[in-house]
Amino acid sequence: MDIAIIGASGYAGGDLMRLIALHPDTELTCATSRKLDGTLVSKDQPHLKGFVDINYTNPDVDKVDADVVFLAVPHTVAMQYAGSLHSRGIKTVDLSADYRLPQPIYEEIYGVSHTAYFEAPYGIPELHRDEVKGSIFVANPGCFPTGAILAAAPVADLARTIIYDSKTGVSGAGDTVSETTHYPNVADNINPYKWTQHRHLPEMQLEISRLGSQASVHFTPHLVPVTRGILTTAHIITERPVTTDEVRRRFEHMYRNEPFIRLQTPKLGHVRGTNFCDIAFEVEEGGRRIVAVSAIDNLMKGAAGQAVQNMNIICGLEETTGLLFPAATP
Amino acid sequence: MDIAIIGASGYAGGDLMRLIALHPDTELTCATSRKLDGTLVSKDQPHLKGFVDINYTNPDVDKVDADVVFLAVPHTVAMQYAGSLHSRGIKTVDLSADYRLPQPIYEEIYGVSHTAYFEAPYGIPELHRDEVKGSIFVANPGCFPTGAILAAAPVADLARTIIYDSKTGVSGAGDTVSETTHYPNVADNINPYKWTQHRHLPEMQLEISRLGSQASVHFTPHLVPVTRGILTTAHIITERPVTTDEVRRRFEHMYRNEPFIRLQTPKLGHVRGTNFCDIAFEVEEGGRRIVAVSAIDNLMKGAAGQAVQNMNIICGLEETTGLLFPAATP
Amino acid sequence: MDIAIIGASGYAGGDLMRLIALHPDTELTCATSRKLDGTLVSKDQPHLKGFVDINYTNPDVDKVDADVVFLAVPHTVAMQYAGSLHSRGIKTVDLSADYRLPQPIYEEIYGVSHTAYFEAPYGIPELHRDEVKGSIFVANPGCFPTGAILAAAPVADLARTIIYDSKTGVSGAGDTVSETTHYPNVADNINPYKWTQHRHLPEMQLEISRLGSQASVHFTPHLVPVTRGILTTAHIITERPVTTDEVRRRFEHMYRNEPFIRLQTPKLGHVRGTNFCDIAFEVEEGGRRIVAVSAIDNLMKGAAGQAVQNMNIICGLEETTGLLFPAATP
Amino acid sequence: MDIAIIGASGYAGGDLMRLIALHPDTELTCATSRKLDGTLVSKDQPHLKGFVDINYTNPDVDKVDADVVFLAVPHTVAMQYAGSLHSRGIKTVDLSADYRLPQPIYEEIYGVSHTAYFEAPYGIPELHRDEVKGSIFVANPGCFPTGAILAAAPVADLARTIIYDSKTGVSGAGDTVSETTHYPNVADNINPYKWTQHRHLPEMQLEISRLGSQASVHFTPHLVPVTRGILTTAHIITERPVTTDEVRRRFEHMYRNEPFIRLQTPKLGHVRGTNFCDIAFEVEEGGRRIVAVSAIDNLMKGAAGQAVQNMNIICGLEETTGLLFPAATP
């Protein structure tokens, strides 16, 4: 299958290209970058030397053609491409936020008008596999929501309050330099940001409520001195006392056939560079708080990896194709 | 004043020696270490070369004499010294856990019998200055409780539930090597531990209740790839909606005269090596969650710094003596 | 092919298992560990869950059977297995130091008697491919020598003096905890060690002289706050002035067909988890010093990756089988 | 004494303000910043809250008045102030490169014309104390040269070739964000730069030759994932075989009365935040190579600390005033 990546020069784009190179059924035929139009990809991303041998291009929206298109561009840019791709029936995985939320919520949270809205499945396959399967356009979830939702999903309906305290690696901020990502500001520090109102919160709230939960959902992210990975600690206050056995059964049941969920102590080093989400939990004495923790690679299960997983599904391939490899640990 | 440090070879001991060297009114006359008896201190801790020129010794408990004694030994070891020091009327700051909790709670949590119990003030001067002032023996608080309690104290009585999600640097684990502190296990990882029942939790619960709060208090610590510092994110679910103004007034009022509390964005780099505790908060829209965050240096305000602060108080010195210096940032 | 790994529980063992799991022609049938005999491998190395489903065993030396055996044990332990494997004609790649040096040099440097000496090719395929091809037993080079030798090989005969200043990640010290690898001792530090006489130096000297060089070779390693990777800066003082063009031609010529050598700016992040060695150089004005720098992953091209490369060669497989994948960068 | 800092908002400026706050004889009366004119210093540098209570200003060059002025501005900017300060007889320590080199070398290396040249002592007090003492304007050395020169000075005249392989923390690049300092580009990497021709090399060459050495001097810096500190490994090829004893005597003699030189294993953590330079050496078997290693804090002995040391000297104060405090280790 021919693959096009719109916005290939960023970190998610880089990991998409890595995965496409490893995938047995795909060939990268188009990698766009406005800024680097004409540059050899492997000159910009030297770790891909020998694996990606094309130049970045900057084609017109309507001329992008491929069997599958990945939109790895910022929100509001994705919607400029999506309409054309959708109407031309081209299979698309959109890594931006543009199709993750109902239009009114999207417009409120992102403060813009949506100029090409249509409904798309929210591409966490573990929760919405059937919807994704029947679609040609998938809204790939945010990195924080992926880890957060998967950590709490099996017990969401037991929760009164869910507080997500997330710790994210710096690659989540992208490859654009800023005060926030200046090494001396990050190293030896733990920096909370958007303490009460991060844009990813509505995705979490929506998905938790779709799981039949009445819980109020809260979220505070922290930037940590790590390059890749998100560890999310879900503090779940329950409506009634729960037991460890009961909770374990729920986790084991929900994820019993999931190829990318591993119920084991979450450690960023164990998922780095991979599409796995490792999850474990502990029930506080008395049964009124569950602490569930998930570890993902923000660029993989949190972006490019899940996008390829979604591509596999909408293309009728085995869902794990090109994605089953372990982390290089330590 | 002559100072003795029992258990000087650890990290807290090292910082105590650094502070004693900087303090205008103190002289270190005794630094004990069972393991390093006879060794020059600055051979073991070369950063103190030129500042500490004595050898470690290993004296009998009853022979330790000084104007002030710091106990920087593990729990259960401190109580072996405390009785003798107390009965001899020697001013003592105990950095261990042995006198922080009422005897029954201590014995349950630490799983040992207390062989020399007496009551001692809990040495967070910001909350118990008067008690400390009238004492000759102070129980220096745990590192996690210090940051956690100070973050929530001004609004504790408004809380229904307080969830402390703490991120601690590795020096909190001491200088003893272990799997936990092996570099490849720490770097690029965020490791939660004792997810629901850390020994420091009862100190937090006790202090929060002493503040007139009915809140249930929960605590999950995480080891982060940082050497010094604890950042504590206090997720405070309130009993009733609160406003930002109301919360601000409470913080400003409680800490208006506190020399070591700074109400500003908490960043580990701004408190590293110092006795400061930087605190800020944000009220979630709707007023039902306060996120209060504190940053301390776990070896300073979380151990040696606060111990010297307590020493200053019980010795009738200006409380800030020898402790007013800014961090070397970045 | 059935694969046995003797000493599978260490870091090199872990990466060998990762690579065997990815390799299309191999199956891991035996992973030994004295300490963890009977333990499920993926319980010890959870990142391999789903990829390695056997238990560690601890068989007698003579009972180890497989198509290929990897010896990932310390020096002096490898020789206990090597004789039996060699005499039984079992293809073997030895990651220890036991067969890298001529017997007298080995015995002097390692201070032990060699009890099962025979000659084995020094397995840097870029320099000794033909010798390796004709063998059933390969001495896999040390991590430092691999990066150091490859950096200078094309210009070794021009050199009067070669000073290798290497910077290694902490995984090179293995998974055994020590003061050296205690996080607070590593983070924010750069620690030189064995300033003038590291055991890997004779491998470098021998290989440089085999390249027809008269140069005196020196080596100082540094431990750096990085988990994986070795960056080696080769300061090469030349016998006569050289030009950039001349040096470039030599590098391009020697490595023109090498699948794992990439002549581009060396960056640890670009080789992490892979078998690549990235090399670049600069000639100082005047032409009397060449600075050549190489980057490898110490556990891959410096250990497990090169071992699999050697396995491919001695088994008559395409040399790159199972090893051609890019790094997950950043 | 009233102190003015021109260019106070950078990292060196920050450390200067920290030191001025700690110094018993100085008061900061002027801190300039073009960009932050009018802003409270402690709003920009919150770790100084409670220690620096003035606003940044942006005065005319000729209106800057104080007992001592520190120029903490980039090269070419310093010379705009220097002429006026010098002619008005105001004691000045210039942290820029503008007065470190003879005019022709300066103009060649920095590619600009010097518009206000005069001679100034090169402010490494350990080598030029008397010259500094008699001056009112001191050229504060570069961070790399300070550590490099001090490491080799005692044996410079024995050297045929000196290769400095330096590893610097990221704060050396300043507080301006860039690709170079973007966290994911630094973490887990060791990045050599300006492999053969860094601007600091001529300072090293000049000082080594002033020590009576004929050695050729070479320098390759590396950016390492550390915030503060420079570790310099000096590989010194000697003209004749030397002995360890001989070299030790030279180090001990040259630095016997130096308050900021400590002859002990250099470790960045032991000098962080301080003005110390820790140095050790090892002689290679055969006596033809000396490896001498120094550790400094690049912002302290490499910038602000040495600047205050120079200020103390030109003001007739005890040289160590305000600078004698140990590092907070770990």
CSV table of N, CA, C and O in Angstrom, one decimal, chain A residues 107-185:
chain,number,residue,atom,x,y,z
A,107,GLU,N,-15.0,23.3,19.2
A,107,GLU,CA,-14.9,24.7,18.9
A,107,GLU,C,-14.7,25.5,20.2
A,107,GLU,O,-14.0,26.5,20.2
A,108,GLU,N,-15.3,25.1,21.2
A,108,GLU,CA,-15.2,25.8,22.5
A,108,GLU,C,-13.7,25.6,23.0
A,108,GLU,O,-13.1,26.6,23.4
A,109,ILE,N,-13.3,24.4,23.1
A,109,ILE,CA,-12.0,24.1,23.7
A,109,ILE,C,-10.8,24.7,22.9
A,109,ILE,O,-9.9,25.2,23.4
A,110,TYR,N,-10.9,24.5,21.5
A,110,TYR,CA,-9.8,25.0,20.7
A,110,TYR,C,-10.0,26.4,20.2
A,110,TYR,O,-9.1,27.0,19.6
A,111,GLY,N,-11.2,27.0,20.5
A,111,GLY,CA,-11.4,28.4,20.2
A,111,GLY,C,-11.4,28.7,18.7
A,111,GLY,O,-11.0,29.8,18.3
A,112,VAL,N,-11.8,27.8,17.9
A,112,VAL,CA,-11.8,28.0,16.4
A,112,VAL,C,-13.1,27.4,15.9
A,112,VAL,O,-13.7,26.6,16.5
A,113,SER,N,-13.5,27.9,14.7
A,113,SER,CA,-14.6,27.3,14.0
A,113,SER,C,-14.1,26.0,13.2
A,113,SER,O,-13.0,26.1,12.6
A,114,HIS,N,-14.9,25.0,13.2
A,114,HIS,CA,-14.5,23.8,12.5
A,114,HIS,C,-15.1,24.0,11.1
A,114,HIS,O,-16.3,24.1,10.9
A,115,THR,N,-14.2,24.0,10.1
A,115,THR,CA,-14.7,24.3,8.7
A,115,THR,C,-15.0,23.0,7.9
A,115,THR,O,-15.4,23.2,6.7
A,116,ALA,N,-14.8,21.9,8.4
A,116,ALA,CA,-15.0,20.6,7.6
A,116,ALA,C,-15.4,19.5,8.5
A,116,ALA,O,-14.9,18.4,8.4
A,117,TYR,N,-16.4,19.8,9.4
A,117,TYR,CA,-16.7,18.7,10.4
A,117,TYR,C,-17.5,17.5,9.8
A,117,TYR,O,-18.3,17.7,8.9
A,118,PHE,N,-17.1,16.4,10.2
A,118,PHE,CA,-17.9,15.2,10.1
A,118,PHE,C,-17.6,14.3,11.2
A,118,PHE,O,-16.6,14.5,12.0
A,119,GLU,N,-18.4,13.2,11.4
A,119,GLU,CA,-18.1,12.3,12.6
A,119,GLU,C,-17.1,11.3,12.2
A,119,GLU,O,-17.1,10.8,11.1
A,120,ALA,N,-16.2,11.0,13.2
A,120,ALA,CA,-15.2,10.0,13.0
A,120,ALA,C,-15.1,9.2,14.2
A,120,ALA,O,-15.3,9.7,15.3
A,121,PRO,N,-14.7,7.9,14.1
A,121,PRO,CA,-14.6,7.1,15.3
A,121,PRO,C,-13.3,7.6,16.1
A,121,PRO,O,-12.3,8.0,15.5
A,122,TYR,N,-13.4,7.5,17.4
A,122,TYR,CA,-12.3,7.8,18.3
A,122,TYR,C,-11.4,6.6,18.4
A,122,TYR,O,-11.8,5.6,19.0
A,123,GLY,N,-10.2,6.7,17.8
A,123,GLY,CA,-9.5,5.5,17.6
A,123,GLY,C,-8.7,4.9,18.7
A,123,GLY,O,-7.5,4.7,18.5
A,124,ILE,N,-9.3,4.6,19.8
A,124,ILE,CA,-8.7,3.6,20.7
A,124,ILE,C,-9.3,2.3,20.4
A,124,ILE,O,-10.4,2.0,20.8
A,125,PRO,N,-8.5,1.4,19.7
A,125,PRO,CA,-9.1,0.2,19.3
A,125,PRO,C,-9.6,-0.7,20.4
A,125,PRO,O,-10.6,-1.4,20.3
A,126,GLU,N,-9.0,-0.6,21.6
A,126,GLU,CA,-9.4,-1.4,22.7
A,126,GLU,C,-10.9,-1.1,23.1
A,126,GLU,O,-11.5,-1.9,23.7
A,127,LEU,N,-11.3,0.1,22.8
A,127,LEU,CA,-12.7,0.5,23.2
A,127,LEU,C,-13.6,0.7,22.0
A,127,LEU,O,-14.8,0.5,22.1
A,128,HIS,N,-13.1,0.9,20.8
A,128,HIS,CA,-13.9,1.3,19.7
A,128,HIS,C,-13.5,0.5,18.4
A,128,HIS,O,-13.6,1.0,17.3
A,129,ARG,N,-13.1,-0.7,18.6
A,129,ARG,CA,-12.6,-1.5,17.4
A,129,ARG,C,-13.6,-1.6,16.3
A,129,ARG,O,-13.3,-1.4,15.1
A,130,ASP,N,-14.8,-1.9,16.6
A,130,ASP,CA,-15.8,-2.1,15.6
A,130,ASP,C,-16.1,-0.8,14.8
A,130,ASP,O,-16.2,-0.8,13.6
A,131,GLU,N,-16.2,0.3,15.5
A,131,GLU,CA,-16.5,1.5,14.8
A,131,GLU,C,-15.3,1.9,13.9
A,131,GLU,O,-15.5,2.4,12.8
A,132,VAL,N,-14.1,1.6,14.4
A,132,VAL,CA,-12.9,1.9,13.5
A,132,VAL,C,-13.0,1.1,12.3
A,132,VAL,O,-12.7,1.5,11.2
A,133,LYS,N,-13.3,-0.2,12.5
A,133,LYS,CA,-13.3,-1.2,11.4
A,133,LYS,C,-14.2,-0.7,10.3
A,133,LYS,O,-13.8,-0.9,9.1
A,134,GLY,N,-15.3,-0.1,10.6
A,134,GLY,CA,-16.2,0.3,9.5
A,134,GLY,C,-15.9,1.6,8.9
A,134,GLY,O,-16.8,2.1,8.2
A,135,SER,N,-14.8,2.2,9.2
A,135,SER,CA,-14.6,3.6,8.8
A,135,SER,C,-13.5,3.7,7.8
A,135,SER,O,-12.7,2.8,7.6
A,136,ILE,N,-13.4,4.9,7.2
A,136,ILE,CA,-12.3,5.2,6.3
A,136,ILE,C,-11.5,6.4,6.9
A,136,ILE,O,-10.4,6.7,6.4
A,137,PHE,N,-12.0,6.9,8.0
A,137,PHE,CA,-11.3,8.1,8.6
A,137,PHE,C,-11.4,7.9,10.1
A,137,PHE,O,-12.4,7.8,10.7
A,138,VAL,N,-10.2,7.9,10.7
A,138,VAL,CA,-10.1,7.7,12.2
A,138,VAL,C,-9.5,8.9,12.8
A,138,VAL,O,-8.5,9.4,12.4
A,139,ALA,N,-10.1,9.3,13.9
A,139,ALA,CA,-9.5,10.3,14.8
A,139,ALA,C,-8.6,9.6,15.8
A,139,ALA,O,-9.1,9.0,16.7
A,140,ASN,N,-7.3,9.8,15.6
A,140,ASN,CA,-6.4,9.2,16.5
A,140,ASN,C,-6.3,10.0,17.8
A,140,ASN,O,-6.2,11.2,17.8
A,141,PRO,N,-6.5,9.3,18.9
A,141,PRO,CA,-6.6,10.0,20.2
A,141,PRO,C,-5.4,10.8,20.6
A,141,PRO,O,-4.3,10.5,20.1
A,142,GLY,N,-5.5,11.7,21.5
A,142,GLY,CA,-4.4,12.4,22.1
A,142,GLY,C,-3.5,11.4,22.9
A,142,GLY,O,-4.0,10.4,23.4
A,143,CYS,N,-2.3,11.8,23.2
A,143,CYS,CA,-1.4,11.0,23.9
A,143,CYS,C,-1.8,10.8,25.4
A,143,CYS,O,-1.9,9.7,25.9
A,144,PHE,N,-2.1,11.9,26.0
A,144,PHE,CA,-2.6,11.8,27.4
A,144,PHE,C,-3.9,11.0,27.5
A,144,PHE,O,-3.9,10.1,28.4
A,145,PRO,N,-4.9,11.3,26.7
A,145,PRO,CA,-6.1,10.5,26.9
A,145,PRO,C,-5.9,9.0,26.7
A,145,PRO,O,-6.5,8.2,27.4
A,146,THR,N,-5.1,8.6,25.7
A,146,THR,CA,-4.9,7.2,25.5
A,146,THR,C,-4.4,6.5,26.8
A,146,THR,O,-5.1,5.5,27.2
A,147,GLY,N,-3.4,7.0,27.4
A,147,GLY,CA,-2.9,6.3,28.6
A,147,GLY,C,-3.9,6.4,29.8
A,147,GLY,O,-4.0,5.5,30.6
A,148,ALA,N,-4.5,7.6,29.8
A,148,ALA,CA,-5.4,7.8,31.0
A,148,ALA,C,-6.7,7.0,30.9
A,148,ALA,O,-7.1,6.4,31.8
A,149,ILE,N,-7.3,6.9,29.7
A,149,ILE,CA,-8.5,6.2,29.5
A,149,ILE,C,-8.3,4.7,29.7
A,149,ILE,O,-9.1,4.0,30.4
A,150,LEU,N,-7.2,4.2,29.1
A,150,LEU,CA,-7.0,2.8,29.3
A,150,LEU,C,-6.7,2.4,30.7
A,150,LEU,O,-7.0,1.3,31.1
A,151,ALA,N,-6.1,3.3,31.5
A,151,ALA,CA,-5.8,3.0,32.9
A,151,ALA,C,-7.1,2.8,33.7
A,151,ALA,O,-7.1,2.0,34.6
A,152,ALA,N,-8.1,3.6,33.4
A,152,ALA,CA,-9.3,3.6,34.2
A,152,ALA,C,-10.5,2.8,33.6
A,152,ALA,O,-11.5,2.6,34.3
A,153,ALA,N,-10.4,2.5,32.3
A,153,ALA,CA,-11.6,2.0,31.7
A,153,ALA,C,-12.3,0.8,32.4
A,153,ALA,O,-13.5,0.8,32.5
A,154,PRO,N,-11.5,-0.1,32.8
A,154,PRO,CA,-12.2,-1.3,33.4
A,154,PRO,C,-13.0,-1.0,34.7
A,154,PRO,O,-13.9,-1.8,35.1
A,155,VAL,N,-12.7,0.1,35.3
A,155,VAL,CA,-13.4,0.5,36.6
A,155,VAL,C,-14.1,1.8,36.5
A,155,VAL,O,-14.5,2.4,37.6
A,156,ALA,N,-14.2,2.3,35.4
A,156,ALA,CA,-14.7,3.7,35.2
A,156,ALA,C,-16.1,3.8,35.9
A,156,ALA,O,-16.5,4.8,36.5
A,157,ASP,N,-16.9,2.8,35.7
A,157,ASP,CA,-18.3,2.9,36.2
A,157,ASP,C,-18.4,2.7,37.7
A,157,ASP,O,-19.4,2.9,38.3
A,158,LEU,N,-17.3,2.4,38.3
A,158,LEU,CA,-17.2,2.3,39.8
A,158,LEU,C,-16.8,3.6,40.4
A,158,LEU,O,-16.9,3.8,41.6
A,159,ALA,N,-16.4,4.5,39.6
A,159,ALA,CA,-15.7,5.7,40.1
A,159,ALA,C,-16.7,6.9,40.4
A,159,ALA,O,-17.6,7.1,39.6
A,160,ARG,N,-16.4,7.6,41.5
A,160,ARG,CA,-17.1,8.8,41.7
A,160,ARG,C,-16.2,10.0,41.2
A,160,ARG,O,-16.7,10.9,40.6
A,161,THR,N,-15.0,9.9,41.4
A,161,THR,CA,-14.0,10.9,41.0
A,161,THR,C,-12.8,10.2,40.4
A,161,THR,O,-12.3,9.3,41.0
A,162,ILE,N,-12.3,10.7,39.3
A,162,ILE,CA,-11.0,10.2,38.8
A,162,ILE,C,-10.1,11.4,38.6
A,162,ILE,O,-10.4,12.4,37.9
A,163,ILE,N,-9.0,11.3,39.3
A,163,ILE,CA,-7.9,12.4,39.1
A,163,ILE,C,-6.8,11.8,38.4
A,163,ILE,O,-6.1,10.8,38.9
A,164,TYR,N,-6.5,12.3,37.2
A,164,TYR,CA,-5.4,11.8,36.4
A,164,TYR,C,-4.2,12.7,36.7
A,164,TYR,O,-4.2,13.9,36.4
A,165,ASP,N,-3.1,12.2,37.3
A,165,ASP,CA,-1.9,12.9,37.5
A,165,ASP,C,-0.9,12.3,36.5
A,165,ASP,O,-0.4,11.2,36.7
A,166,SER,N,-0.6,13.0,35.4
A,166,SER,CA,0.2,12.5,34.3
A,166,SER,C,1.6,13.1,34.3
A,166,SER,O,1.8,14.2,34.7
A,167,LYS,N,2.6,12.3,33.9
A,167,LYS,CA,4.0,12.7,33.8
A,167,LYS,C,4.4,12.4,32.4
A,167,LYS,O,4.5,11.2,32.0
A,168,THR,N,4.7,13.4,31.6
A,168,THR,CA,5.0,13.2,30.2
A,168,THR,C,6.5,13.6,29.9
A,168,THR,O,7.0,14.6,30.4
A,169,GLY,N,7.0,12.8,29.0
A,169,GLY,CA,8.3,13.1,28.4
A,169,GLY,C,8.3,14.3,27.5
A,169,GLY,O,7.2,14.7,27.1
A,170,VAL,N,9.4,14.9,27.2
A,170,VAL,CA,9.5,16.2,26.6
A,170,VAL,C,9.2,16.1,25.1
A,170,VAL,O,8.8,17.1,24.4
A,171,SER,N,9.3,14.9,24.5
A,171,SER,CA,9.0,14.8,23.1
A,171,SER,C,7.5,15.1,22.8
A,171,SER,O,7.1,15.4,21.7
A,172,GLY,N,6.7,15.0,23.9
A,172,GLY,CA,5.3,15.4,23.7
A,172,GLY,C,5.1,16.8,23.3
A,172,GLY,O,4.1,17.2,22.8
A,173,ALA,N,6.1,17.7,23.6
A,173,ALA,CA,6.0,19.1,23.2
A,173,ALA,C,6.5,19.3,21.8
A,173,ALA,O,6.5,20.5,21.4
A,174,GLY,N,6.9,18.3,21.1
A,174,GLY,CA,7.3,18.4,19.7
A,174,GLY,C,8.7,18.8,19.6
A,174,GLY,O,9.5,19.0,20.5
A,175,ASP,N,9.1,19.0,18.3
A,175,ASP,CA,10.5,19.4,18.0
A,175,ASP,C,10.8,20.8,17.9
A,175,ASP,O,11.9,21.2,17.6
A,176,THR,N,9.8,21.7,18.2
A,176,THR,CA,10.0,23.1,18.2
A,176,THR,C,10.6,23.6,19.5
A,176,THR,O,10.0,23.3,20.6
A,177,VAL,N,11.6,24.3,19.4
A,177,VAL,CA,12.3,24.8,20.6
A,177,VAL,C,11.5,25.8,21.4
A,177,VAL,O,10.8,26.6,20.7
A,178,SER,N,11.7,25.8,22.7
A,178,SER,CA,10.9,26.8,23.5
A,178,SER,C,11.6,26.9,24.9
A,178,SER,O,12.4,26.0,25.2
A,179,GLU,N,11.2,27.9,25.7
A,179,GLU,CA,11.6,27.9,27.1
A,179,GLU,C,11.3,26.6,27.8
A,179,GLU,O,12.0,26.1,28.6
A,180,THR,N,10.1,26.1,27.5
A,180,THR,CA,9.6,24.9,28.1
A,180,THR,C,10.5,23.7,27.9
A,180,THR,O,10.6,22.9,28.8
A,181,THR,N,11.1,23.6,26.8
A,181,THR,CA,11.9,22.5,26.4
A,181,THR,C,13.4,22.7,26.5
A,181,THR,O,14.2,21.9,26.1
A,182,HIS,N,13.8,23.9,26.9
A,182,HIS,CA,15.2,24.3,27.1
A,182,HIS,C,15.8,23.4,28.2
A,182,HIS,O,15.3,23.3,29.3
A,183,TYR,N,16.9,22.7,27.8
A,183,TYR,CA,17.4,21.6,28.7
A,183,TYR,C,17.5,22.0,30.2
A,183,TYR,O,17.0,21.3,31.1
A,184,PRO,N,18.1,23.2,30.5
A,184,PRO,CA,18.3,23.5,31.9
A,184,PRO,C,16.9,23.8,32.6
A,184,PRO,O,16.9,23.7,33.9
A,185,ASN,N,15.9,24.0,31.9
A,185,ASN,CA,14.6,24.2,32.5
A,185,ASN,C,13.9,22.9,32.8
A,185,ASN,O,12.9,22.8,33.6
